[in-house]
Amino acid sequence: MLNRIKHLIIGSPLPTLELAEKRLNKIRALAAFSPAAISSIAYANQEIYLGLVIAGGVALNLSLPISLVITLLLVIVTLSYYQTIYGYPSGGGSYVVARENLGTLPGLIAAAALIIDYILTAAVSLTAGVEAIASAFPSLLPYRIIIALILLLLITLAKLRGLRETGSLLSIPVYLFLVSFLVLIGYGFFRLFTGGPTSWLDTAPPATHPLTILLVLRAFSTGTTALTGIEAISNGVPTFYPPEAKNAGRTLAVMAFLMGFLFVGSIGLTQYLGVVPGPHETVLSALARNLFGNSVGYYIVQFSTLLILAVAANTSFAGFPRLAAILASDGFLPRQLTFLGDRLVYSNGIISLAFTSGILIVLFEGRSHALIPLFAVGVFLAFTLSQIGMVIHWRKEHSPGWVYKSILNGIGAIATATTALVVGFSKFTQGAWLIFVLMTLLVYMLNLIKGHYKTISKQLTLRGLPPSLKPIPIPRIVVPISGVHRGIIDAIDFSISLSKEVIAVYVEIEPGSAARTVELWKRWFPDIPLVVLQSPYRSIVGPILEFLDETDRIHNDGQMAAVVIPEFIPAKLWHNLLHNQTSRLLKNALLYRRRNLGYQRVIIDVPYHLKR
């Protein structure tokens, strides 16, 4: 029944042979990888405005210059990642580039920064999307957490269905947003040229803080959140149709152009039309209302903003699982993250991202403005490490044009490193310090997991161990029973087939309660001894463990008794709730009971399946 429900929700399983077919063309790929970058104008514009408005109209006039600097940075980063796509067509982005060229630690720092950025991208996009629609319908504001979590669930289910389905589904809101905002910007420039500009000096609220360099740096830092999501395509190159690198590079170029045009165009219109949002309203909502009033056009813009911000989380869902799978294959994350689910996607990574993003949405009460200070700190560090790594990569490879490529990546490294310092300094007291702490803990955790896998590998290796043909002696067998019934017959028969030395054990919880069991045992199994253990503290597992240790000590034959555990299996899963699961408790206790001896206890589970 559970499988039928799962298949109904996410689709029936696909054979591995279809993996090559689950690729994305450029149109679907743009929809799958670009929403985070393109939709960033919704919160990047908002944060630049909120950062400057406290210093009045004079400060707000710096919005367009700040956006132009950020757009220049966008161009540099795009060119750098365009080269990364061709240098590393197998995907991996900053982590792979930094690890292979700078070493393991820089690679893990880049990976930790990207993991945090992907989680924050999903949470910020969803909360900003809810705020966009709440600007049009303020009555929805008290329910923003619930709405954001519902959107997160829908995106998760869509992503679990598979790459092609996700690309097709997300194409609608992405292209609806592009069309509506291109129309908005086109009409806005028409209004500007026909009606003339309006100065923010006339419309902005009075200043409450002086205009300082730190205030401008903070506005710039929050505005750089517009660059999040640029890396996603370089991580997902293998998901494109062949030629993968060529298609991924073209998609990256189109995405960067659209993002830069929308970003500068919307901020320019907001500034020259003197747009000031009302209470609980986003700056893009105010711009759309200024141009379209309360017409259908305004609501289309707001609805499309909600949709693209909701699906912008898909950029994280496209990048995070693949990065997690690469880290897991290198031994830095649990191996389960490398497994493809029924629909040929990394379902464990998708579910992990959804869970952590949901926690952030709840903890920060669905407020994107509260999450923004944590944003973009680590991503510029990842950008910098990646581009330094690319400089070394080109120098090692000496391919045609490697000098030009090295210089371009070097310029990118300087630009992003400078931005990382500015962002870290200006946002440190606003919460950026927490990101540095989280990155440190995450790098430590990644190394801890790697150490665990190394330890297991050393303990399991056959190297240095000569083949042993030493025969195993016939075991002594202990069979714990809960009574005399059909469920133990197979276990007893199996035990007799292995050894002539078989003992059954029954734990008496209440004095005298074993009499009926002993009587039945003598009738059905007269040749097999039954030991009744007393349990004054009503424990079942404890007396059995003590009995096993004592019998091993008495025999002193260099081996531990094998334990054959009868276990009946209910016909339906929920029936397990009606039973005390003693067999599983005993099995777990035996599995994890370590003895400082040179031999191990064999545990054999004999199931008896109950009929429906």
XYZ file of C-alpha atoms in Angstrom:
612
model
C 0.000 0.000 0.000
C 2.827 2.397 0.889
C 4.529 1.650 -2.422
C 1.308 2.328 -4.326
C 0.925 5.683 -2.562
C 4.555 6.592 -3.298
C 4.210 5.677 -6.966
C 1.007 7.710 -7.207
C 2.741 10.803 -5.806
C 6.166 10.691 -7.458
C 5.597 8.218 -10.283
C 6.533 4.619 -10.910
C 10.198 3.527 -10.752
C 12.349 4.040 -13.834
C 15.047 1.602 -15.013
C 18.654 2.762 -14.805
C 18.944 2.419 -18.589
C 16.692 5.475 -18.932
C 19.153 7.669 -17.029
C 20.655 8.981 -20.252
C 17.193 9.987 -21.411
C 16.427 11.995 -18.272
C 18.389 14.956 -19.563
C 17.407 18.591 -19.992
C 17.413 20.671 -23.140
C 18.376 24.347 -22.865
C 14.786 25.541 -22.399
C 14.056 23.130 -19.564
C 17.526 23.630 -18.089
C 17.040 27.403 -17.970
C 13.814 26.792 -16.060
C 15.475 24.277 -13.729
C 18.715 26.145 -12.915
C 17.978 29.869 -13.373
C 15.087 30.745 -11.012
C 17.359 31.539 -8.046
C 19.477 33.956 -10.091
C 16.657 35.549 -12.088
C 14.256 35.859 -9.155
C 16.944 37.365 -6.927
C 15.793 40.823 -8.001
C 12.825 40.305 -5.679
C 14.909 40.271 -2.499
C 18.191 41.856 -3.658
C 16.358 45.043 -4.734
C 14.392 44.972 -1.507
C 17.508 44.698 0.659
C 19.331 47.494 -1.190
C 16.301 49.733 -0.662
C 15.957 48.820 3.033
C 19.678 49.362 3.553
C 19.648 52.874 2.083
C 16.199 54.272 2.915
C 17.155 54.987 6.532
C 19.517 57.660 5.188
C 16.831 59.295 3.020
C 16.533 60.124 -0.655
C 20.212 61.078 -1.074
C 21.271 57.569 -0.077
C 18.591 55.925 -2.213
C 20.058 57.604 -5.282
C 23.051 55.278 -4.824
C 20.849 52.258 -5.663
C 21.600 52.305 -9.389
C 25.394 52.723 -9.009
C 25.418 49.838 -6.506
C 23.411 47.669 -8.899
C 25.838 48.441 -11.738
C 28.820 47.363 -9.594
C 26.997 44.146 -8.696
C 26.186 43.555 -12.369
C 29.860 43.996 -13.269
C 30.643 41.417 -10.621
C 27.982 39.182 -12.188
C 29.735 39.416 -15.559
C 33.080 38.472 -14.028
C 31.652 35.502 -12.129
C 29.724 34.328 -15.195
C 32.822 34.372 -17.389
C 34.723 32.453 -14.736
C 32.070 29.759 -14.402
C 31.746 29.585 -18.185
C 35.362 28.426 -18.178
C 34.704 26.072 -15.262
C 31.995 24.325 -17.303
C 34.501 23.519 -20.058
C 37.317 22.760 -17.634
C 35.165 20.403 -15.530
C 32.306 19.096 -17.692
C 31.589 16.294 -15.204
C 30.129 18.850 -12.773
C 31.046 19.611 -9.183
C 31.618 23.345 -9.413
C 33.647 25.057 -6.724
C 34.185 21.953 -4.590
C 35.739 19.840 -7.327
C 37.856 22.711 -8.670
C 39.169 23.703 -5.219
C 39.805 20.111 -4.106
C 41.717 19.084 -7.212
C 43.839 22.228 -7.476
C 44.149 23.632 -3.940
C 43.826 20.554 -1.753
C 41.254 18.796 0.389
C 40.755 21.499 3.048
C 40.040 24.357 0.599
C 37.719 21.995 -1.256
C 35.807 21.230 1.935
C 35.578 24.934 2.794
C 34.070 25.587 -0.639
C 31.698 22.639 -0.202
C 30.586 23.817 3.236
C 29.944 27.326 1.905
C 27.869 25.967 -0.967
C 25.866 23.613 1.243
C 24.881 26.519 3.494
C 24.145 28.718 0.488
C 21.886 26.114 -1.130
C 19.886 25.717 2.077
C 19.558 29.473 2.536
C 18.609 29.956 -1.127
C 15.675 27.598 -0.745
C 14.497 29.211 2.515
C 14.941 32.827 1.343
C 13.278 32.218 -2.026
C 10.184 30.664 -0.490
C 9.776 33.277 2.236
C 10.330 36.118 -0.259
C 7.744 34.568 -2.564
C 5.153 34.543 0.195
C 5.981 38.169 1.015
C 5.457 39.078 -2.657
C 1.935 37.700 -2.767
C 1.192 39.077 0.709
C 1.978 42.543 -0.684
C -1.034 42.108 -2.959
C -3.135 40.278 -0.361
C -2.061 41.482 3.125
C -4.504 39.091 4.817
C -2.127 36.236 3.928
C 0.737 37.670 5.983
C -0.140 35.864 9.272
C -0.043 32.531 7.404
C 3.315 33.055 5.696
C 5.055 30.155 7.491
C 2.363 27.658 6.553
C 2.225 28.887 2.949
C 6.025 28.717 2.624
C 6.072 25.146 3.978
C 3.307 24.089 1.575
C 5.278 25.533 -1.348
C 8.388 23.726 -0.093
C 6.467 20.449 -0.029
C 5.160 20.945 -3.574
C 8.643 21.732 -4.919
C 10.050 18.684 -3.128
C 7.431 16.381 -4.622
C 7.952 17.877 -8.075
C 11.700 17.358 -7.796
C 11.272 13.775 -6.594
C 9.352 13.017 -9.790
C 12.495 13.447 -11.863
C 14.510 15.877 -13.932
C 12.419 16.115 -17.081
C 9.143 16.417 -15.211
C 10.612 19.125 -12.975
C 11.993 21.075 -15.927
C 8.664 20.960 -17.710
C 6.685 21.956 -14.629
C 8.983 24.849 -13.740
C 9.084 26.235 -17.266
C 5.646 27.800 -16.823
C 6.358 30.100 -13.826
C 9.865 30.975 -15.057
C 8.749 32.128 -18.480
C 5.620 33.766 -17.075
C 7.868 35.804 -14.770
C 10.219 36.734 -17.599
C 7.391 37.860 -19.879
C 5.575 39.823 -17.163
C 8.719 41.616 -15.964
C 10.014 42.351 -19.443
C 6.631 43.935 -20.161
C 6.810 45.815 -16.851
C 10.293 47.157 -17.571
C 9.406 48.046 -21.165
C 6.281 49.902 -20.074
C 8.217 51.518 -17.234
C 10.798 52.996 -19.597
C 7.985 54.202 -21.849
C 6.408 55.967 -18.862
C 9.783 57.367 -17.874
C 10.505 58.831 -21.307
C 7.001 60.223 -21.783
C 6.279 61.452 -18.277
C 9.770 62.287 -17.018
C 11.536 61.117 -13.843
C 10.462 61.607 -10.251
C 13.154 62.308 -7.688
C 13.474 60.185 -4.549
C 14.322 63.465 -2.800
C 10.627 64.329 -3.120
C 9.111 60.941 -2.253
C 11.500 59.197 0.188
C 10.810 59.335 3.948
C 13.081 61.600 6.006
C 16.478 60.244 6.998
C 16.843 58.655 10.435
C 20.544 57.765 10.091
C 23.473 59.582 8.484
C 24.841 58.362 5.172
C 28.089 56.534 5.977
C 30.482 54.277 4.102
C 29.461 51.346 6.308
C 25.800 51.880 5.403
C 26.664 51.862 1.677
C 28.809 48.722 2.122
C 25.959 46.962 3.895
C 23.560 47.857 1.084
C 26.084 46.541 -1.435
C 26.582 43.362 0.623
C 22.890 42.584 0.833
C 22.545 43.362 -2.863
C 25.165 40.759 -3.752
C 22.597 38.130 -2.832
C 21.553 38.640 -6.445
C 24.519 36.473 -7.478
C 23.414 33.381 -5.616
C 22.531 30.519 -7.917
C 25.141 31.346 -10.568
C 27.128 28.240 -9.676
C 24.213 25.803 -10.101
C 24.719 25.236 -13.828
C 28.395 24.338 -13.402
C 27.321 21.750 -10.838
C 24.702 20.248 -13.134
C 26.513 20.019 -16.486
C 25.906 16.223 -16.760
C 22.125 16.781 -16.747
C 22.222 18.582 -20.115
C 21.745 16.962 -23.494
C 25.008 16.395 -25.431
C 27.141 18.313 -26.061
C 26.763 18.943 -22.338
C 29.401 21.658 -21.846
C 28.302 23.652 -24.878
C 24.625 23.597 -23.897
C 25.427 24.406 -20.261
C 27.655 27.333 -21.283
C 24.977 28.862 -23.512
C 22.354 28.440 -20.810
C 24.652 30.164 -18.299
C 25.181 33.103 -20.658
C 21.438 33.552 -21.278
C 20.704 33.296 -17.562
C 23.315 35.924 -16.667
C 22.074 38.330 -19.336
C 18.443 38.053 -18.230
C 19.364 38.392 -14.579
C 21.547 41.470 -15.155
C 18.949 43.168 -17.368
C 16.089 42.589 -14.923
C 18.213 43.610 -11.943
C 19.500 46.910 -13.346
C 16.241 47.687 -15.166
C 14.014 47.259 -12.119
C 16.330 49.213 -9.816
C 16.716 51.982 -12.397
C 12.958 52.334 -12.770
C 12.446 52.253 -9.005
C 14.961 55.057 -8.598
C 13.888 57.334 -11.464
C 10.186 56.912 -10.746
C 10.791 57.671 -7.050
C 8.966 54.492 -5.950
C 8.435 54.126 -2.182
C 6.709 50.947 -0.911
C 4.017 51.092 1.726
C 3.959 49.162 5.024
C 4.358 45.379 4.554
C 4.937 45.874 0.826
C 7.951 44.883 -1.249
C 9.693 47.398 -3.460
C 8.868 45.385 -6.602
C 5.219 45.356 -5.604
C 5.359 49.136 -5.228
C 6.982 49.461 -8.659
C 4.328 47.268 -10.307
C 1.535 49.149 -8.523
C 3.052 52.467 -9.585
C 2.998 51.360 -13.243
C -0.148 49.253 -13.443
C -2.218 50.458 -10.486
C -4.494 47.760 -9.062
C -5.199 46.338 -12.501
C -4.919 42.730 -13.650
C -1.356 43.459 -14.779
C -0.291 44.202 -11.211
C -1.687 40.924 -9.901
C -0.084 38.974 -12.757
C 3.301 40.453 -11.814
C 2.845 39.602 -8.148
C 1.578 36.110 -8.872
C 4.459 35.405 -11.250
C 6.885 36.721 -8.616
C 5.439 34.301 -6.081
C 5.723 31.411 -8.520
C 9.309 32.047 -9.597
C 10.467 32.626 -6.031
C 8.783 29.397 -5.049
C 10.467 27.477 -7.835
C 13.742 29.360 -7.250
C 14.207 26.839 -4.494
C 14.519 24.328 -7.332
C 17.983 25.720 -8.082
C 19.015 24.467 -4.673
C 17.186 21.197 -5.290
C 19.117 20.840 -8.546
C 22.527 21.738 -7.125
C 22.533 20.489 -3.543
C 21.764 16.777 -4.184
C 24.436 16.558 -6.884
C 27.052 18.279 -4.709
C 26.066 16.031 -1.790
C 26.415 12.964 -4.028
C 29.919 14.034 -5.094
C 30.922 14.628 -1.467
C 29.427 11.282 -0.467
C 31.289 9.442 -3.224
C 34.494 11.019 -1.851
C 33.575 9.769 1.627
C 32.764 13.133 3.225
C 28.997 12.597 3.527
C 26.893 9.465 4.145
C 26.980 6.998 1.252
C 23.172 7.035 1.066
C 23.380 10.416 -0.673
C 24.934 8.761 -3.748
C 21.932 6.496 -4.347
C 19.508 7.299 -7.151
C 15.858 7.053 -6.179
C 13.000 5.466 -8.112
C 12.828 8.419 -10.517
C 16.580 8.579 -11.204
C 17.191 11.574 -8.920
C 19.175 11.833 -5.700
C 16.085 11.527 -3.541
C 17.943 11.393 -0.211
C 19.657 14.695 -0.967
C 16.353 16.262 -2.018
C 14.644 15.188 1.200
C 17.588 16.382 3.327
C 17.514 19.824 1.719
C 13.738 20.102 2.146
C 13.991 19.178 5.836
C 16.745 21.694 6.684
C 15.122 24.491 4.660
C 11.832 23.868 6.441
C 13.561 24.194 9.814
C 15.013 27.585 8.774
C 11.624 28.823 7.592
C 10.092 27.968 10.963
C 12.992 29.273 13.074
C 13.080 32.642 11.274
C 9.270 32.901 11.237
C 9.072 33.058 7.454
C 10.879 36.443 7.238
C 13.316 36.732 4.335
C 14.789 39.929 5.783
C 15.904 37.955 8.864
C 17.630 35.349 6.691
C 19.361 37.772 4.315
C 22.238 38.689 6.715
C 23.298 35.031 6.591
C 23.171 35.027 2.827
C 26.011 35.350 0.290
C 28.805 35.341 2.895
C 30.017 31.867 2.141
C 29.160 31.827 -1.533
C 31.759 34.475 -2.401
C 34.341 32.479 -0.516
C 33.397 29.492 -2.696
C 33.598 31.695 -5.801
C 37.089 32.825 -4.808
C 38.429 29.341 -4.069
C 36.981 28.058 -7.339
C 38.597 30.771 -9.426
C 41.983 30.450 -7.727
C 41.718 26.750 -8.431
C 40.938 27.443 -12.091
C 44.078 29.593 -12.394
C 46.146 26.624 -11.205
C 44.141 24.282 -13.451
C 44.936 26.256 -16.603
C 48.607 26.507 -15.635
C 48.776 22.740 -15.194
C 46.876 21.962 -18.403
C 48.638 24.417 -20.729
C 45.759 24.179 -23.195
C 45.441 26.749 -26.023
C 44.780 30.195 -24.560
C 45.676 29.106 -21.032
C 47.394 32.427 -20.270
C 44.280 34.413 -21.211
C 42.092 32.029 -19.251
C 44.342 32.243 -16.200
C 44.286 36.028 -16.268
C 40.494 36.085 -16.553
C 40.067 33.701 -13.611
C 42.673 35.642 -11.649
C 40.711 38.870 -12.141
C 37.604 37.016 -11.027
C 39.373 35.714 -7.921
C 40.494 39.202 -6.933
C 37.008 40.638 -7.493
C 35.192 37.926 -5.545
C 37.791 37.867 -2.749
C 37.389 41.615 -2.319
C 33.614 41.189 -2.287
C 33.873 38.376 0.265
C 35.907 40.641 2.583
C 33.439 43.507 2.171
C 30.420 41.250 2.738
C 32.008 39.533 5.735
C 33.058 42.820 7.340
C 29.841 44.747 6.768
C 27.508 41.900 7.768
C 29.583 40.374 10.556
C 27.615 41.886 13.419
C 24.310 41.245 11.602
C 24.735 37.494 11.697
C 27.578 36.723 9.281
C 29.653 35.477 12.230
C 27.196 32.587 12.531
C 28.003 31.464 8.983
C 31.722 31.257 9.805
C 30.886 29.157 12.869
C 28.592 26.883 10.855
C 31.176 26.482 8.107
C 33.820 25.512 10.658
C 31.502 22.939 12.240
C 30.480 21.606 8.845
C 34.083 21.171 7.686
C 34.817 19.376 10.966
C 31.805 17.102 10.423
C 32.869 16.309 6.843
C 36.332 15.315 8.059
C 34.789 13.280 10.875
C 32.701 11.298 8.389
C 35.751 10.754 6.184
C 37.676 9.498 9.197
C 34.882 7.059 9.995
C 34.959 5.579 6.503
C 38.771 5.336 6.602
C 38.609 3.479 9.920
C 36.068 1.015 8.548
C 38.165 0.474 5.427
C 41.259 -0.304 7.491
C 39.365 -2.778 9.654
C 37.754 -4.571 6.712
C 40.729 -4.748 4.368
C 42.166 -8.183 3.513
C 45.644 -6.734 3.048
C 48.178 -8.488 5.247
C 45.687 -11.177 6.288
C 46.610 -14.696 5.128
C 43.730 -16.902 3.908
C 42.432 -19.051 6.759
C 41.085 -22.534 6.141
C 40.589 -23.256 9.833
C 37.335 -25.209 10.233
C 34.649 -23.702 12.414
C 33.619 -26.001 15.272
C 29.999 -27.082 15.646
C 28.352 -24.298 17.656
C 26.458 -24.389 20.880
C 23.017 -22.917 20.262
C 20.737 -20.989 22.593
C 17.122 -20.371 21.540
C 15.243 -17.679 23.538
C 11.510 -18.415 23.553
C 8.455 -16.444 24.664
C 6.278 -19.551 24.905
C 5.445 -22.764 23.086
C 3.698 -22.057 19.781
C 4.041 -22.562 16.035
C 6.326 -19.562 15.708
C 9.235 -21.414 17.380
C 9.017 -24.759 15.573
C 11.058 -23.640 12.548
C 13.663 -22.111 14.847
C 14.013 -25.339 16.853
C 14.178 -27.508 13.722
C 16.809 -25.212 12.216
C 18.861 -25.274 15.428
C 18.797 -29.094 15.580
C 20.052 -29.230 11.978
C 23.119 -27.208 12.989
C 24.072 -28.715 16.338
C 23.286 -31.421 18.846
C 23.904 -28.988 21.687
C 20.726 -26.877 21.721
C 19.289 -25.143 24.790
C 16.054 -23.185 25.016
C 15.739 -20.238 27.426
C 12.579 -18.756 28.911
C 12.501 -15.651 31.137
C 9.960 -15.766 33.955
C 8.699 -12.264 34.718
C 6.295 -13.257 37.530
C 6.930 -16.169 39.920
C 5.109 -19.309 38.766
C 4.224 -17.974 35.308
C 6.631 -20.407 33.615
C 4.811 -23.560 34.762
C 2.504 -23.792 31.756
C 5.401 -23.162 29.335
C 7.557 -25.870 30.990
C 4.715 -28.382 30.788
C 4.115 -27.724 27.087
C 7.837 -27.780 26.355
C 8.297 -31.243 27.872
C 5.383 -32.480 25.798
C 6.552 -31.078 22.443
C 10.367 -30.998 22.772
C 11.319 -33.614 25.403
C 14.882 -34.017 24.079
C 15.820 -30.324 24.248
C 16.582 -28.826 27.666
C 14.687 -25.694 28.728
C 16.274 -23.244 31.168
C 13.949 -20.911 33.070
C 15.571 -17.625 34.085
C 14.214 -15.502 36.900
C 13.801 -11.749 36.325
C 13.046 -9.904 39.575
C 13.236 -6.539 37.764
C 10.936 -7.669 34.910
C 13.650 -7.413 32.260
C 13.757 -9.970 29.466
C 16.901 -8.979 27.582
C 19.156 -8.557 30.637
C 18.791 -12.111 32.073
C 19.375 -13.656 28.632
C 22.607 -11.687 28.148
C 23.813 -12.712 31.608
C 22.953 -16.356 30.877
C 24.916 -16.273 27.613
C 27.979 -14.776 29.292
C 27.819 -17.326 32.110
C 27.492 -20.352 29.799
C 30.378 -19.109 27.656
C 32.512 -18.802 30.811
C 31.558 -22.277 31.999
C 32.282 -23.998 28.695
C 35.538 -22.083 28.143
C 35.885 -23.599 24.668
C 37.057 -20.461 22.836
C 33.742 -19.703 21.210
C 30.498 -17.953 22.040
C 27.134 -19.677 21.797
C 25.151 -18.950 18.664
C 21.725 -17.430 19.311
C 18.773 -18.475 17.167
C 15.927 -15.956 17.601
C 12.385 -16.974 16.622
C 10.428 -13.958 15.398
C 6.904 -13.860 14.068
C 6.179 -11.246 11.399
C 2.689 -9.654 11.418
C 0.663 -9.624 8.220
C 0.429 -5.820 8.186
C 2.956 -3.196 9.141
C 0.754 -1.438 11.673
C 0.243 -4.715 13.561
C 3.772 -4.263 14.929
C 2.384 -1.524 17.168
C 0.351 -4.187 18.969
C 3.382 -6.282 19.968
C 6.303 -5.602 22.296
C 9.097 -6.295 19.749
C 11.135 -8.327 22.262
C 12.894 -10.252 19.499
C 14.173 -7.077 17.883
C 15.243 -5.615 21.222
C 17.221 -8.772 21.988
C 18.727 -8.824 18.507
C 19.879 -5.201 18.785
C 21.298 -5.803 22.253
C 23.320 -8.760 20.940
C 24.477 -6.933 17.822
C 25.865 -3.955 19.734
C 27.159 -5.861 22.768
C 30.927 -5.718 22.388
C 33.174 -8.244 24.104
C 36.944 -7.930 24.359
C 37.401 -11.419 22.966
C 38.868 -12.817 19.783
C 35.581 -14.295 18.581
C 32.099 -13.076 17.788
C 28.616 -14.260 18.641
C 26.551 -15.516 15.713
C 22.944 -14.268 15.676
C 20.398 -16.041 13.476
C 16.892 -14.684 12.958
C 14.237 -17.244 11.979
C 11.036 -15.464 10.871
C 7.552 -16.945 11.029
C 5.155 -15.028 8.784
C 1.627 -14.731 10.079
C -1.179 -15.053 7.544
C -3.529 -12.225 6.625
